[in-house]
């Protein structure tokens, strides 16, 4: 008789908040649903899907109708995933073309967003990103690895030896050098891609800059491997709010179960 291979089981815990801002420009995708709420209470669910998807998109504040761009990109990705698409840079470029068809005219032309996207199966997790939203891999014993590279002026300067990663710089240096825009002339944007594996107990944190910029090093020090994913997300959320939540923030923690 053929051997039945057990489906992988993942727990997804997630939350988002508008922070100290009047509107919500972030969007969040956890499993089957895309959210864009001013205050999404921490939630979690288990999934035994063959491939589990999670993503955040942060609308670029100085672009028109940024909230429409972030929501559109995640909804389009969710539709493609439901139709059997693979997580690739090509898929992101296809969605950017669809964003242009939908919004690249009139007052919504130029609507822009970042993206951090992860798709996890039993064999591997594929990560694709644009901009400064991030994905971290966290091992079961609490070791961290940032899987994404910020597409910002400051990061490029650090890599070129023109800036010190230990120093603080003016916020102007955080200007994005890549994003997804509703503009047919902005198709040559950088896309970061990588893959990794998750052993039981390992996790991916997918988050916008409202999380990692606000918490800084506290993002790791506030992590406790013994916490369940929902409790961990609640702890990070409390910490961001206690620090004034200067920006919209969204996060999804995806943990591989035994």
Coordinates of C-alpha atoms in Angstrom, one line a residue:
X1 CA 0.0 0.0 0.0
X2 CA 1.3 3.5 -0.7
X3 CA 2.6 5.5 2.3
X4 CA 0.5 8.5 3.2
X5 CA 2.7 11.5 3.8
X6 CA 1.4 13.7 6.6
X7 CA 0.5 17.2 5.7
X8 CA 2.7 19.9 7.3
X9 CA 1.0 21.8 10.1
X10 CA 1.7 25.5 10.7
X11 CA 0.3 28.0 13.2
X12 CA -0.2 31.5 12.0
X13 CA -0.6 34.4 14.5
X14 CA -1.1 37.9 13.3
X15 CA -2.2 41.4 14.2
X16 CA -2.2 45.0 12.8
X17 CA -2.8 48.5 14.0
X18 CA -2.9 52.0 12.5
X19 CA -0.5 53.2 15.2
X20 CA -0.4 57.0 15.8
X21 CA -1.9 57.7 12.4
X22 CA -5.4 58.5 11.2
X23 CA -5.5 55.9 8.5
X24 CA -4.4 52.3 7.9
X25 CA -2.1 51.9 4.8
X26 CA -0.8 48.4 5.8
X27 CA -2.5 45.3 4.5
X28 CA -1.9 41.8 5.9
X29 CA -2.5 38.3 4.5
X30 CA -2.6 35.3 6.8
X31 CA -3.9 32.1 5.2
X32 CA -7.1 32.6 3.3
X33 CA -7.9 36.2 4.3
X34 CA -6.5 39.7 3.6
X35 CA -7.0 42.3 6.3
X36 CA -6.8 46.0 6.3
X37 CA -8.1 47.3 9.7
X38 CA -7.2 50.1 12.0
X39 CA -7.1 47.7 14.9
X40 CA -6.9 44.0 14.1
X41 CA -6.8 42.2 17.5
X42 CA -4.2 39.4 17.8
X43 CA -5.6 36.2 16.2
X44 CA -4.3 32.8 15.3
X45 CA -5.2 29.6 13.4
X46 CA -3.7 26.3 12.4
X47 CA -3.3 25.3 8.8
X48 CA -2.6 21.9 7.2
X49 CA -2.6 23.3 3.7
X50 CA 0.1 22.0 1.4
X51 CA 1.4 25.5 1.1
X52 CA 0.7 28.3 3.6
X53 CA 1.1 31.9 2.5
X54 CA 1.6 35.0 4.6
X55 CA 2.4 38.5 3.6
X56 CA 2.4 42.2 4.7
X57 CA 2.3 45.2 2.4
X58 CA 3.0 48.7 3.6
X59 CA 1.5 51.5 1.5
X60 CA 4.1 54.2 0.7
X61 CA 2.9 57.2 2.6
X62 CA 3.8 59.9 0.1
X63 CA 2.1 58.1 -2.8
X64 CA -1.6 58.6 -3.7
X65 CA -4.1 56.2 -2.2
X66 CA -1.4 54.1 -0.7
X67 CA -3.9 51.9 1.2
X68 CA -5.5 50.9 -2.1
X69 CA -2.1 49.7 -3.5
X70 CA -1.2 47.6 -0.5
X71 CA -4.7 46.0 -0.4
X72 CA -4.8 45.3 -4.1
X73 CA -1.4 43.7 -4.2
X74 CA -2.2 41.2 -1.4
X75 CA -5.7 40.4 -2.8
X76 CA -4.2 39.8 -6.2
X77 CA -1.5 37.5 -4.7
X78 CA -4.2 35.6 -2.7
X79 CA -6.2 35.1 -5.9
X80 CA -3.2 33.8 -7.8
X81 CA -2.2 31.5 -4.9
X82 CA -5.8 30.0 -4.8
X83 CA -5.4 29.3 -8.5
X84 CA -2.2 27.4 -7.9
X85 CA 0.5 30.0 -8.6
X86 CA 4.0 29.6 -7.3
X87 CA 5.7 32.2 -5.1
X88 CA 8.2 33.8 -7.5
X89 CA 9.5 37.2 -8.5
X90 CA 7.6 36.7 -11.8
X91 CA 4.4 36.5 -9.9
X92 CA 5.2 39.8 -8.2
X93 CA 5.9 41.5 -11.6
X94 CA 2.6 40.1 -12.9
X95 CA 0.7 41.6 -9.9
X96 CA 2.5 44.9 -10.5
X97 CA 1.1 44.9 -14.1
X98 CA -2.3 44.2 -12.7
X99 CA -1.9 47.0 -10.2
X100 CA -1.1 49.3 -13.2
X101 CA -4.2 48.2 -15.0
X102 CA -6.3 48.9 -12.0
X103 CA -4.9 52.2 -10.6
X104 CA -2.3 53.7 -13.0
X105 CA -4.6 56.6 -14.1
X106 CA -6.0 59.8 -12.6
X107 CA -5.6 60.4 -8.9
X108 CA -4.5 56.9 -8.2
X109 CA -1.6 56.8 -10.6
X110 CA 1.6 56.1 -8.6
X111 CA -0.1 54.4 -5.7
X112 CA 2.7 52.3 -4.2
X113 CA 3.5 49.7 -1.6
X114 CA 6.2 47.5 -0.2
X115 CA 5.8 43.7 0.1
X116 CA 7.1 40.9 2.2
X117 CA 5.8 37.5 1.2
X118 CA 6.4 34.0 2.3
X119 CA 5.0 30.6 1.1
X120 CA 5.8 27.6 3.2
X121 CA 5.4 23.9 2.3
X122 CA 6.7 20.8 3.8
X123 CA 9.9 21.0 1.8
X124 CA 10.8 24.7 2.0
X125 CA 9.7 28.3 2.5
X126 CA 10.1 30.8 -0.4
X127 CA 10.5 34.5 0.5
X128 CA 10.0 37.3 -1.9
X129 CA 10.2 41.0 -1.0
X130 CA 10.2 44.6 -2.2
X131 CA 11.1 47.6 -0.1
X132 CA 11.7 47.6 3.7
X133 CA 9.1 45.2 5.0
X134 CA 11.0 42.2 6.4
X135 CA 11.0 38.4 6.9
X136 CA 13.0 36.8 9.7
X137 CA 13.7 33.2 10.3
X138 CA 13.6 32.2 14.0
X139 CA 14.8 28.8 15.1
X140 CA 13.2 26.7 17.8
X141 CA 16.0 27.6 20.2
X142 CA 15.7 31.4 19.5
X143 CA 18.4 32.1 16.8
X144 CA 17.5 34.9 14.4
X145 CA 18.3 35.4 10.7
X146 CA 17.0 38.3 8.6
X147 CA 16.1 36.8 5.3
X148 CA 15.4 40.1 3.5
X149 CA 17.5 43.1 2.6
X150 CA 16.0 46.5 2.9
X151 CA 15.7 48.3 -0.4
X152 CA 16.6 51.7 1.1
X153 CA 19.2 54.3 0.5
X154 CA 20.8 53.7 3.9
X155 CA 21.1 50.0 3.4
X156 CA 22.9 50.6 0.0
X157 CA 25.2 53.1 1.7
X158 CA 26.0 50.5 4.4
X159 CA 26.8 47.9 1.8
X160 CA 29.0 50.4 -0.1
X161 CA 30.9 51.2 3.0
X162 CA 29.6 54.8 3.1
X163 CA 27.6 54.4 6.3
X164 CA 28.1 52.7 9.7
X165 CA 25.4 50.2 10.5
X166 CA 25.9 51.0 14.2
X167 CA 25.1 54.7 13.8
X168 CA 21.8 56.5 13.7
X169 CA 21.1 58.6 10.6
X170 CA 18.4 61.1 9.6
X171 CA 15.2 59.5 8.5
X172 CA 15.7 60.9 5.0
X173 CA 18.3 58.1 4.5
X174 CA 15.5 55.5 4.9
X175 CA 14.1 56.6 1.5
X176 CA 12.9 53.5 -0.4
X177 CA 14.8 52.6 -3.6
X178 CA 12.3 49.8 -4.6
X179 CA 8.6 49.5 -4.2
X180 CA 5.6 48.3 -6.2
X181 CA 3.9 51.2 -8.0
X182 CA 0.8 51.7 -10.1
X183 CA 2.9 53.2 -12.9
X184 CA 3.7 51.6 -16.2
X185 CA 7.1 53.3 -16.3
X186 CA 8.2 51.8 -12.9
X187 CA 8.5 48.2 -13.9
X188 CA 12.3 47.7 -13.3
X189 CA 12.1 47.5 -9.5
X190 CA 14.3 45.3 -7.4
X191 CA 12.8 42.1 -6.0
X192 CA 14.6 40.0 -3.3
X193 CA 14.1 36.2 -3.4
X194 CA 15.4 33.4 -1.2
X195 CA 14.4 30.1 0.3
X196 CA 14.9 28.3 3.6
X197 CA 13.6 25.3 5.5
X198 CA 11.6 25.3 8.7
X199 CA 12.2 22.4 11.2
X200 CA 9.5 21.8 13.8
X201 CA 9.4 24.7 16.2
X202 CA 11.0 27.1 13.7
X203 CA 9.1 30.2 12.6
X204 CA 9.1 33.1 10.1
X205 CA 8.2 36.6 11.2
X206 CA 6.8 38.7 8.4
X207 CA 6.4 42.4 9.4
X208 CA 6.3 46.0 8.3
X209 CA 8.7 48.7 9.3
X210 CA 6.2 49.8 11.9
X211 CA 7.3 46.8 13.8
X212 CA 11.1 46.4 13.2
X213 CA 11.9 50.2 13.2
X214 CA 9.9 50.8 16.4
X215 CA 11.3 47.9 18.4
X216 CA 14.8 47.7 17.0
X217 CA 16.9 45.3 19.0
X218 CA 13.9 44.7 21.3
X219 CA 12.3 42.7 18.6
X220 CA 14.7 39.9 19.4
X221 CA 15.0 40.4 23.1
X222 CA 11.2 40.3 23.5
X223 CA 11.1 36.9 21.8
X224 CA 10.7 33.9 24.1
X225 CA 10.8 30.5 22.3
X226 CA 8.6 28.9 24.9
X227 CA 5.6 31.2 24.1
X228 CA 2.9 30.1 21.8
X229 CA 2.7 32.1 18.5
X230 CA -0.4 34.0 19.6
X231 CA 1.2 35.0 22.9
X232 CA 4.4 36.1 21.2
X233 CA 2.5 38.3 18.7
X234 CA 0.6 39.8 21.6
X235 CA 3.9 40.6 23.4
X236 CA 5.3 42.4 20.4
X237 CA 2.1 44.3 19.8
X238 CA 2.1 45.6 23.4
X239 CA 5.7 46.7 23.1
X240 CA 5.0 48.6 19.8
X241 CA 2.0 50.4 21.4
X242 CA 4.0 51.1 24.6
X243 CA 6.6 52.8 22.4
X244 CA 4.0 55.1 20.9
X245 CA 3.4 53.2 17.7
X246 CA 4.6 56.0 15.4
X247 CA 3.6 54.1 12.3
X248 CA 1.1 51.6 11.0
X249 CA 2.2 48.1 11.9
X250 CA 1.4 44.6 10.8
X251 CA 3.0 41.2 11.6
X252 CA 2.4 37.5 10.9
X253 CA 4.3 34.8 12.8
X254 CA 4.2 31.4 11.0
X255 CA 5.5 28.5 13.1
X256 CA 6.1 25.0 11.8
X257 CA 4.6 22.4 14.2
X258 CA 5.8 18.8 14.8

